[in-house]
Amino acid sequence: MRKKGLYNVAVVGATGAVGEEMIKTLEQRKFPVADFLPLASSRSKGRSVKFNGEEYDVEELKDSSFENIDIALFSAGASRSLEFAPHAVKAGAVVVDNSSAFRMDPLVPLVVPEVNPQAIARHKGIIANPNCSTIQMVVALKPLHDFARIKRIVVSTYQSVSGTGKKAIEELDTQTRDIFNMRDVEVSVYPHQIAFNCLPQIDVFLDNGYTKEEVKMVNETKKIMEDDSIKVTATAVRVPVFYSHSESVNIEFERPISPDKAREILSKSAGVEVRDEPARSFYPLAIHAAGKDPVYVGRIRADETIPHGLNMWIVSDNIRKGAALNAVQIAERLIA
Ligand code: NAP
Ligand code: 3JM
């Protein structure tokens, strides 16, 4: 167990897009790790991963994997979280879960450290990491909500394929090559070709005509901001981009807030970087956000159709702040 301020850390889904980024983030941020345990499926038997210069064999995820583990970072899908997180908690670990499995459970804190770090203290063994699209939006909007109270948010997302995992990254790559080489395109991860296309469907459709991803943004935003009165409506779109999600966000406020005031507030806000110089075409771009930590905000302008409204463009690396970095930041707060 815990040795002199060092922690035994397991990464569940260590061979995946998010798991690999978690390992890199733990390393980069010098998380105080004693023993490190990478876990994945039986498919990864015989593989190893590098952490802090040492090779670690990937072990198969089992009920008994968590003896002696202090912190378990989960990113192996919602059904694995539902099945194995309770075993980790029972063994005495604190779970930071990247899936949607526990996010809306009233007993589970849903945390973005820049927004609601106070919720961490209420945990009963599991802390949930929000959806990538929610995280970048609330990091940018919470400081504006504190100033002028948000009434309503209308968001459209432009989400990269890395949000679906390694197979989807490969599929965009393969489809693009096949098209350039006049070969037939194979579709397997998404319902349609993603190369040179935009898909207005992320996750499954629900009875109300919205997708599950859109409903995640609505419900998670209210829970993290601890304000059920905020109205949110979303359209989530998958685009042929490898890394970083972009969002067009329209916000209606209760009180006045000018674009200049919003820029001033955001330029001092934790985790945010303002890129907003239209005269020289300087605004947030997916290709610039990839591999970086901040949530980038630009194109801040008044919505001239309502009394107190703003439009903006919010971009962040979905695998980093949208998943791995946010989870590691939660773990850092936990041990602080
Ligand atoms: P990915 O690249 O497909 O990786 C999936 C990982 O899960 C791999 O390590 C895989 O191991 C492991 N896994 C799959 N089935 C397993 C099983 N039965 N037992 C043990 N391990 C298993 O996907 P990803 O993009 O990293 O995403 C993983 C999960 O993280 C998602 O399903 C989602 O719940 C969550 N996620 C959250 C966010 C967010 O917004 N916060 C963003 C992206 C993903 P093998 O290599 O052995 O198959
Ligand atoms: C992002 O196992 C699954 O169904 C995972 C699906 C998934 C999720 C999710 O619902 O946990 C893929 C990509 C997410 C997410 O962050 O909500």
CSV table of C-alpha atoms and ligand atoms in Angstrom, one decimal:
chain,number,residue,atom,x,y,z
A,1,MET,CA,0.0,0.0,0.0
A,2,ARG,CA,1.0,3.6,0.4
A,3,LYS,CA,4.7,4.2,1.0
A,4,LYS,CA,5.8,7.7,2.2
A,5,GLY,CA,3.5,9.7,-0.1
A,6,LEU,CA,3.8,7.3,-3.0
A,7,TYR,CA,0.7,5.5,-4.4
A,8,ASN,CA,0.1,2.2,-6.1
A,9,VAL,CA,-1.7,3.1,-9.4
A,10,ALA,CA,-3.5,0.9,-11.8
A,11,VAL,CA,-4.5,2.0,-15.3
A,12,VAL,CA,-7.5,0.0,-16.6
A,13,GLY,CA,-7.5,0.1,-20.4
A,14,ALA,CA,-3.7,0.8,-20.5
A,15,THR,CA,-3.4,-0.2,-24.2
A,16,GLY,CA,-6.2,2.2,-25.4
A,17,ALA,CA,-6.1,5.7,-26.7
A,18,VAL,CA,-7.1,7.2,-23.3
A,19,GLY,CA,-5.0,4.7,-21.2
A,20,GLU,CA,-1.8,5.4,-23.2
A,21,GLU,CA,-2.4,9.2,-22.7
A,22,MET,CA,-3.0,8.6,-18.9
A,23,ILE,CA,0.3,6.8,-18.6
A,24,LYS,CA,2.0,9.7,-20.4
A,25,THR,CA,0.2,12.3,-18.3
A,26,LEU,CA,1.1,10.5,-15.0
A,27,GLU,CA,4.8,10.6,-16.2
A,28,GLN,CA,4.8,14.2,-17.4
A,29,ARG,CA,3.1,15.5,-14.2
A,30,LYS,CA,5.4,13.3,-12.0
A,31,PHE,CA,2.5,11.7,-10.2
A,32,PRO,CA,4.0,10.1,-7.0
A,33,VAL,CA,3.7,6.4,-8.1
A,34,ALA,CA,5.1,3.5,-6.0
A,35,ASP,CA,3.9,0.4,-7.9
A,36,PHE,CA,2.4,0.8,-11.4
A,37,LEU,CA,-0.1,-1.8,-12.8
A,38,PRO,CA,-1.3,-1.6,-16.4
A,39,LEU,CA,-4.5,-3.7,-17.0
A,40,ALA,CA,-6.3,-4.5,-20.3
A,41,SER,CA,-8.1,-7.4,-21.9
A,42,SER,CA,-6.8,-11.0,-22.5
A,43,ARG,CA,-6.1,-9.7,-26.1
A,44,SER,CA,-3.2,-7.7,-24.6
A,45,LYS,CA,-1.5,-10.7,-23.0
A,46,GLY,CA,2.2,-10.6,-23.7
A,47,ARG,CA,2.3,-6.9,-24.3
A,48,SER,CA,4.2,-4.4,-22.2
A,49,VAL,CA,3.9,-0.7,-21.7
A,50,LYS,CA,6.7,1.8,-20.7
A,51,PHE,CA,6.2,4.0,-17.6
A,52,ASN,CA,9.0,6.2,-16.3
A,53,GLY,CA,11.6,4.4,-18.4
A,54,GLU,CA,10.6,0.9,-17.2
A,55,GLU,CA,8.7,-1.9,-19.0
A,56,TYR,CA,5.6,-3.2,-17.3
A,57,ASP,CA,3.8,-6.4,-18.4
A,58,VAL,CA,0.1,-5.7,-19.2
A,59,GLU,CA,-2.0,-7.9,-17.0
A,60,GLU,CA,-5.5,-9.1,-17.7
A,61,LEU,CA,-8.2,-7.2,-15.8
A,62,LYS,CA,-9.8,-9.5,-13.1
A,63,ASP,CA,-11.9,-9.1,-10.0
A,64,SER,CA,-8.7,-9.6,-8.0
A,65,SER,CA,-6.5,-7.1,-9.9
A,66,PHE,CA,-6.8,-4.4,-7.2
A,67,GLU,CA,-5.2,-5.9,-4.1
A,68,ASN,CA,-2.7,-3.2,-2.9
A,69,ILE,CA,-3.9,-0.6,-5.4
A,70,ASP,CA,-4.6,2.9,-4.0
A,71,ILE,CA,-5.8,4.7,-7.1
A,72,ALA,CA,-7.4,3.0,-10.2
A,73,LEU,CA,-7.8,5.1,-13.4
A,74,PHE,CA,-10.5,3.4,-15.5
A,75,SER,CA,-10.8,3.8,-19.3
A,76,ALA,CA,-11.9,0.5,-20.7
A,77,GLY,CA,-15.6,1.2,-21.5
A,78,ALA,CA,-18.7,1.6,-19.4
A,79,SER,CA,-19.5,-2.1,-19.0
A,80,ARG,CA,-15.9,-2.8,-17.6
A,81,SER,CA,-16.3,0.1,-15.2
A,82,LEU,CA,-19.7,-1.3,-14.0
A,83,GLU,CA,-18.3,-4.7,-13.5
A,84,PHE,CA,-14.8,-4.0,-12.1
A,85,ALA,CA,-15.0,-0.6,-10.3
A,86,PRO,CA,-16.9,-2.1,-7.3
A,87,HIS,CA,-14.1,-4.7,-6.9
A,88,ALA,CA,-11.5,-2.0,-6.9
A,89,VAL,CA,-13.4,0.0,-4.3
A,90,LYS,CA,-13.9,-3.2,-2.2
A,91,ALA,CA,-10.1,-3.7,-2.3
A,92,GLY,CA,-9.6,-0.2,-0.9
A,93,ALA,CA,-8.8,1.7,-4.0
A,94,VAL,CA,-10.3,5.0,-5.1
A,95,VAL,CA,-11.5,4.8,-8.7
A,96,VAL,CA,-11.4,7.7,-11.2
A,97,ASP,CA,-13.7,6.5,-13.9
A,98,ASN,CA,-13.6,7.8,-17.5
A,99,SER,CA,-16.8,6.1,-18.7
A,100,SER,CA,-20.4,7.2,-18.5
A,101,ALA,CA,-21.2,4.3,-16.1
A,102,PHE,CA,-21.5,6.3,-12.9
A,103,ARG,CA,-21.6,9.9,-14.0
A,104,MET,CA,-25.2,10.6,-13.2
A,105,ASP,CA,-25.2,8.5,-10.0
A,106,PRO,CA,-26.2,11.0,-7.2
A,107,LEU,CA,-23.6,9.4,-4.9
A,108,VAL,CA,-20.8,9.8,-7.4
A,109,PRO,CA,-19.0,13.2,-7.7
A,110,LEU,CA,-18.6,14.3,-11.4
A,111,VAL,CA,-15.6,16.5,-11.4
A,112,VAL,CA,-13.7,19.0,-13.5
A,113,PRO,CA,-11.0,20.4,-11.1
A,114,GLU,CA,-11.2,24.0,-12.5
A,115,VAL,CA,-15.0,24.0,-12.0
A,116,ASN,CA,-16.1,21.9,-9.0
A,117,PRO,CA,-13.1,20.6,-7.1
A,118,GLN,CA,-15.1,20.7,-3.8
A,119,ALA,CA,-17.2,17.7,-5.0
A,120,ILE,CA,-14.2,15.4,-4.7
A,121,ALA,CA,-14.4,15.3,-0.9
A,122,ARG,CA,-17.9,13.7,-1.1
A,123,HIS,CA,-16.7,10.6,-2.9
A,124,LYS,CA,-17.5,7.1,-1.6
A,125,GLY,CA,-14.8,5.3,-3.6
A,126,ILE,CA,-15.7,6.4,-7.2
A,127,ILE,CA,-15.2,9.8,-8.8
A,128,ALA,CA,-16.5,10.2,-12.4
A,129,ASN,CA,-14.7,12.0,-15.2
A,130,PRO,CA,-17.2,13.8,-17.4
A,131,ASN,CA,-17.6,13.3,-21.2
A,132,CYS,CA,-14.9,15.1,-23.2
A,133,SER,CA,-17.3,17.5,-24.9
A,134,THR,CA,-18.8,18.5,-21.5
A,135,ILE,CA,-15.4,19.1,-19.9
A,136,GLN,CA,-14.1,21.6,-22.4
A,137,MET,CA,-17.4,23.5,-22.5
A,138,VAL,CA,-17.7,23.9,-18.7
A,139,VAL,CA,-14.1,24.9,-18.2
A,140,ALA,CA,-14.8,27.9,-20.5
A,141,LEU,CA,-18.4,28.6,-19.3
A,142,LYS,CA,-18.1,28.4,-15.5
A,143,PRO,CA,-16.2,31.7,-15.1
A,144,LEU,CA,-18.8,33.4,-17.3
A,145,HIS,CA,-21.6,31.8,-15.4
A,146,ASP,CA,-20.2,33.2,-12.1
A,147,PHE,CA,-20.2,36.7,-13.6
A,148,ALA,CA,-23.5,36.9,-15.5
A,149,ARG,CA,-25.5,33.7,-14.7
A,150,ILE,CA,-26.1,31.4,-17.8
A,151,LYS,CA,-29.8,30.9,-18.7
A,152,ARG,CA,-29.4,28.8,-21.8
A,153,ILE,CA,-26.7,27.1,-23.9
A,154,VAL,CA,-27.0,26.0,-27.5
A,155,VAL,CA,-24.0,23.9,-28.5
A,156,SER,CA,-23.0,22.1,-31.7
A,157,THR,CA,-19.9,20.0,-31.6
A,158,TYR,CA,-17.3,19.0,-34.2
A,159,GLN,CA,-15.8,15.9,-32.6
A,160,SER,CA,-12.6,14.1,-33.7
A,161,VAL,CA,-12.4,10.3,-34.2
A,162,SER,CA,-10.0,9.7,-31.4
A,163,GLY,CA,-13.0,10.1,-29.0
A,164,THR,CA,-14.1,6.7,-30.3
A,165,GLY,CA,-10.8,5.0,-29.6
A,166,LYS,CA,-7.9,3.4,-31.5
A,167,LYS,CA,-10.0,1.5,-34.1
A,168,ALA,CA,-11.7,4.8,-35.2
A,169,ILE,CA,-8.3,6.6,-35.6
A,170,GLU,CA,-7.2,3.7,-37.8
A,171,GLU,CA,-10.5,3.8,-39.7
A,172,LEU,CA,-10.2,7.5,-40.7
A,173,ASP,CA,-6.6,6.8,-41.7
A,174,THR,CA,-7.5,3.7,-43.8
A,175,GLN,CA,-10.6,5.2,-45.5
A,176,THR,CA,-8.6,8.4,-46.4
A,177,ARG,CA,-5.8,6.3,-48.0
A,178,ASP,CA,-8.3,4.0,-49.8
A,179,ILE,CA,-10.1,7.0,-51.3
A,180,PHE,CA,-6.9,8.6,-52.6
A,181,ASN,CA,-5.9,5.2,-54.0
A,182,MET,CA,-9.3,4.7,-55.7
A,183,ARG,CA,-10.0,1.6,-53.6
A,184,ASP,CA,-13.4,0.7,-52.1
A,185,VAL,CA,-14.0,2.1,-48.7
A,186,GLU,CA,-14.8,-0.2,-45.8
A,187,VAL,CA,-17.1,1.0,-43.0
A,188,SER,CA,-16.8,-0.7,-39.6
A,189,VAL,CA,-16.6,1.6,-36.6
A,190,TYR,CA,-19.3,4.2,-37.6
A,191,PRO,CA,-22.6,3.7,-39.3
A,192,HIS,CA,-21.2,5.6,-42.4
A,193,GLN,CA,-17.9,6.6,-44.0
A,194,ILE,CA,-16.2,9.2,-41.8
A,195,ALA,CA,-13.5,10.2,-44.3
A,196,PHE,CA,-14.5,13.5,-46.1
A,197,ASN,CA,-17.8,13.4,-44.3
A,198,CYS,CA,-19.7,14.7,-41.2
A,199,LEU,CA,-21.9,12.3,-39.1
A,200,PRO,CA,-24.7,13.9,-37.1
A,201,GLN,CA,-24.7,10.9,-34.7
A,202,ILE,CA,-22.4,10.2,-31.8
A,203,ASP,CA,-23.3,7.2,-29.6
A,204,VAL,CA,-26.9,5.7,-29.9
A,205,PHE,CA,-30.2,7.5,-30.5
A,206,LEU,CA,-32.6,7.8,-27.6
A,207,ASP,CA,-36.5,7.9,-27.8
A,208,ASN,CA,-36.5,11.7,-27.8
A,209,GLY,CA,-34.5,11.9,-31.1
A,210,TYR,CA,-31.3,13.0,-29.4
A,211,THR,CA,-28.2,10.9,-29.2
A,212,LYS,CA,-26.8,9.7,-25.9
A,213,GLU,CA,-23.7,12.0,-26.4
A,214,GLU,CA,-26.0,15.0,-26.7
A,215,VAL,CA,-27.9,14.0,-23.6
A,216,LYS,CA,-24.6,13.5,-21.7
A,217,MET,CA,-23.8,17.2,-22.4
A,218,VAL,CA,-27.1,18.4,-21.1
A,219,ASN,CA,-27.2,16.4,-17.9
A,220,GLU,CA,-23.5,16.5,-17.0
A,221,THR,CA,-23.3,20.3,-17.5
A,222,LYS,CA,-26.1,20.8,-14.9
A,223,LYS,CA,-24.5,18.4,-12.4
A,224,ILE,CA,-21.0,19.9,-12.7
A,225,MET,CA,-22.2,23.5,-12.5
A,226,GLU,CA,-24.5,22.4,-9.6
A,227,ASP,CA,-27.3,24.4,-11.3
A,228,ASP,CA,-30.3,22.5,-12.7
A,229,SER,CA,-31.8,25.8,-14.0
A,230,ILE,CA,-29.3,26.1,-16.8
A,231,LYS,CA,-31.0,25.0,-20.1
A,232,VAL,CA,-28.7,23.1,-22.5
A,233,THR,CA,-29.5,21.8,-26.0
A,234,ALA,CA,-26.9,20.1,-28.1
A,235,THR,CA,-26.1,18.7,-31.5
A,236,ALA,CA,-23.1,16.3,-31.5
A,237,VAL,CA,-21.3,15.8,-34.9
A,238,ARG,CA,-18.4,13.5,-35.7
A,239,VAL,CA,-15.9,15.1,-38.2
A,240,PRO,CA,-12.9,13.7,-40.0
A,241,VAL,CA,-10.4,15.2,-37.6
A,242,PHE,CA,-7.9,12.9,-35.7
A,243,TYR,CA,-7.5,14.8,-32.4
A,244,SER,CA,-9.3,17.7,-30.6
A,245,HIS,CA,-13.0,18.5,-30.4
A,246,SER,CA,-14.3,21.9,-31.5
A,247,GLU,CA,-17.6,23.5,-30.3
A,248,SER,CA,-19.7,26.3,-31.5
A,249,VAL,CA,-21.4,27.6,-28.4
A,250,ASN,CA,-24.3,30.1,-28.0
A,251,ILE,CA,-25.0,31.4,-24.5
A,252,GLU,CA,-27.8,33.4,-23.2
A,253,PHE,CA,-27.1,35.2,-19.9
A,254,GLU,CA,-29.3,36.7,-17.2
A,255,ARG,CA,-27.1,39.8,-16.8
A,256,PRO,CA,-25.1,41.9,-19.3
A,257,ILE,CA,-21.7,40.6,-20.4
A,258,SER,CA,-19.8,42.1,-23.3
A,259,PRO,CA,-17.3,40.2,-25.5
A,260,ASP,CA,-14.5,42.3,-24.0
A,261,LYS,CA,-15.6,41.4,-20.5
A,262,ALA,CA,-15.8,37.7,-21.4
A,263,ARG,CA,-12.3,37.9,-22.9
A,264,GLU,CA,-11.0,39.6,-19.8
A,265,ILE,CA,-12.6,37.0,-17.5
A,266,LEU,CA,-11.4,34.0,-19.6
A,267,SER,CA,-7.9,35.4,-19.9
A,268,LYS,CA,-7.6,35.0,-16.1
A,269,SER,CA,-9.4,31.7,-15.8
A,270,ALA,CA,-7.6,28.4,-14.9
A,271,GLY,CA,-7.2,26.0,-17.8
A,272,VAL,CA,-8.3,28.5,-20.4
A,273,GLU,CA,-6.3,30.2,-23.2
A,274,VAL,CA,-8.0,33.0,-25.2
A,275,ARG,CA,-7.1,33.0,-28.9
A,276,ASP,CA,-9.2,35.8,-30.4
A,277,GLU,CA,-7.6,38.1,-32.9
A,278,PRO,CA,-9.9,37.9,-36.0
A,279,ALA,CA,-7.9,40.6,-37.9
A,280,ARG,CA,-5.0,38.1,-38.3
A,281,SER,CA,-7.2,35.0,-38.5
A,282,PHE,CA,-6.0,33.9,-35.0
A,283,TYR,CA,-8.6,31.6,-33.3
A,284,PRO,CA,-8.6,28.1,-31.7
A,285,LEU,CA,-7.9,25.3,-34.1
A,286,ALA,CA,-8.0,21.5,-33.6
A,287,ILE,CA,-4.6,21.0,-35.1
A,288,HIS,CA,-3.0,23.5,-32.7
A,289,ALA,CA,-4.9,22.1,-29.6
A,290,ALA,CA,-3.8,18.5,-30.2
A,291,GLY,CA,-1.3,17.4,-27.6
A,292,LYS,CA,-1.8,20.5,-25.5
A,293,ASP,CA,-3.4,21.0,-22.1
A,294,PRO,CA,-5.6,24.2,-22.3
A,295,VAL,CA,-9.1,24.7,-23.4
A,296,TYR,CA,-8.8,27.3,-26.2
A,297,VAL,CA,-11.6,30.0,-26.6
A,298,GLY,CA,-12.0,32.4,-29.5
A,299,ARG,CA,-14.5,34.0,-31.9
A,300,ILE,CA,-16.1,35.7,-28.9
A,301,ARG,CA,-18.9,38.0,-30.1
A,302,ALA,CA,-22.3,39.3,-29.1
A,303,ASP,CA,-25.4,37.4,-30.2
A,304,GLU,CA,-27.2,40.4,-31.5
A,305,THR,CA,-30.6,38.7,-31.5
A,306,ILE,CA,-31.1,38.5,-27.7
A,307,PRO,CA,-30.4,41.0,-24.8
A,308,HIS,CA,-27.5,39.2,-23.2
A,309,GLY,CA,-26.0,36.7,-25.5
A,310,LEU,CA,-22.5,35.6,-26.7
A,311,ASN,CA,-21.2,33.2,-29.3
A,312,MET,CA,-17.9,31.5,-29.1
A,313,TRP,CA,-15.7,28.7,-30.4
A,314,ILE,CA,-14.2,26.3,-27.9
A,315,VAL,CA,-11.4,23.8,-28.8
A,316,SER,CA,-9.5,21.3,-26.7
A,317,ASP,CA,-7.7,18.0,-27.0
A,318,ASN,CA,-10.4,15.4,-26.2
A,319,ILE,CA,-7.9,12.7,-25.2
A,320,ARG,CA,-5.9,15.1,-23.0
A,321,LYS,CA,-8.1,17.6,-21.1
A,322,GLY,CA,-11.2,15.7,-22.3
A,323,ALA,CA,-10.1,12.5,-20.6
A,324,ALA,CA,-6.6,11.6,-19.4
A,325,LEU,CA,-5.5,15.0,-18.0
A,326,ASN,CA,-8.8,15.7,-16.3
A,327,ALA,CA,-8.6,12.2,-14.6
A,328,VAL,CA,-5.0,12.7,-13.4
A,329,GLN,CA,-5.9,16.2,-12.2
A,330,ILE,CA,-8.7,14.6,-10.1
A,331,ALA,CA,-6.2,12.1,-8.7
A,332,GLU,CA,-3.8,15.0,-7.9
A,333,ARG,CA,-6.5,16.8,-5.9
A,334,LEU,CA,-7.4,13.5,-4.2
A,335,ILE,CA,-3.9,13.1,-2.7
A,336,ALA,CA,-3.3,16.8,-2.0
B,1,NAP,P1,-9.8,2.2,-27.1
B,1,NAP,O1,-8.6,2.9,-27.7
B,1,NAP,O2,-10.6,1.3,-27.9
B,1,NAP,O3,-9.2,1.3,-25.8
B,1,NAP,C1,-10.0,0.5,-25.1
B,1,NAP,C2,-9.2,-0.1,-23.9
B,1,NAP,O4,-10.1,-0.9,-23.1
B,1,NAP,C3,-8.1,-1.0,-24.3
B,1,NAP,O5,-7.0,-0.9,-23.4
B,1,NAP,C4,-8.7,-2.3,-24.2
B,1,NAP,O6,-7.8,-3.4,-24.0
B,1,NAP,C5,-9.5,-2.1,-23.0
B,1,NAP,N1,-10.6,-3.1,-22.9
B,1,NAP,C6,-11.6,-3.4,-23.8
B,1,NAP,N2,-12.3,-4.5,-23.4
B,1,NAP,C7,-11.8,-4.9,-22.2
B,1,NAP,C8,-12.1,-6.0,-21.3
B,1,NAP,N3,-13.1,-6.8,-21.5
B,1,NAP,N4,-11.3,-6.1,-20.2
B,1,NAP,C9,-10.2,-5.3,-20.0
B,1,NAP,N5,-9.9,-4.3,-20.8
B,1,NAP,C10,-10.7,-4.1,-21.9
B,1,NAP,O7,-10.7,3.2,-26.4
B,1,NAP,P2,-10.4,4.6,-25.6
B,1,NAP,O8,-10.6,5.7,-26.6
B,1,NAP,O9,-9.1,4.5,-24.9
B,1,NAP,O10,-11.6,4.7,-24.6
B,1,NAP,C11,-11.8,3.8,-23.5
B,1,NAP,C12,-13.0,4.2,-22.7
B,1,NAP,O11,-12.7,5.4,-22.1
B,1,NAP,C13,-14.3,4.5,-23.5
B,1,NAP,O12,-15.0,3.3,-23.8
B,1,NAP,C14,-15.0,5.4,-22.7
B,1,NAP,O13,-15.8,4.8,-21.7
B,1,NAP,C15,-13.9,6.2,-22.0
B,1,NAP,N6,-13.7,7.5,-22.7
B,1,NAP,C16,-14.0,8.6,-22.0
B,1,NAP,C17,-13.8,9.8,-22.6
B,1,NAP,C18,-14.2,11.0,-21.9
B,1,NAP,O14,-14.9,11.8,-22.5
B,1,NAP,N7,-13.9,11.3,-20.7
B,1,NAP,C19,-13.2,9.9,-23.9
B,1,NAP,C20,-12.9,8.8,-24.5
B,1,NAP,C21,-13.1,7.6,-23.9
B,1,NAP,P3,-7.3,-4.3,-25.2
B,1,NAP,O15,-6.2,-3.5,-25.9
B,1,NAP,O16,-6.7,-5.5,-24.5
B,1,NAP,O17,-8.4,-4.6,-26.1
B,2,3JM,C1,-16.7,8.0,-24.9
B,2,3JM,O1,-18.3,1.0,-23.3
B,2,3JM,C2,-18.9,1.9,-23.8
B,2,3JM,O2,-20.0,1.9,-24.2
B,2,3JM,C3,-18.1,3.2,-23.9
B,2,3JM,C4,-18.6,4.2,-24.8
B,2,3JM,C5,-17.9,5.5,-24.8
B,2,3JM,C6,-18.2,6.5,-23.7
B,2,3JM,C7,-19.0,6.1,-22.6
B,2,3JM,O3,-20.3,6.1,-22.7
B,2,3JM,O4,-18.4,5.8,-21.5
B,2,3JM,C8,-17.1,5.9,-25.8
B,2,3JM,C9,-16.5,7.1,-25.8
B,2,3JM,C10,-17.6,7.7,-23.8
B,2,3JM,C11,-17.9,8.8,-22.8
B,2,3JM,O5,-16.9,9.4,-22.4
B,2,3JM,O6,-19.0,9.0,-22.4
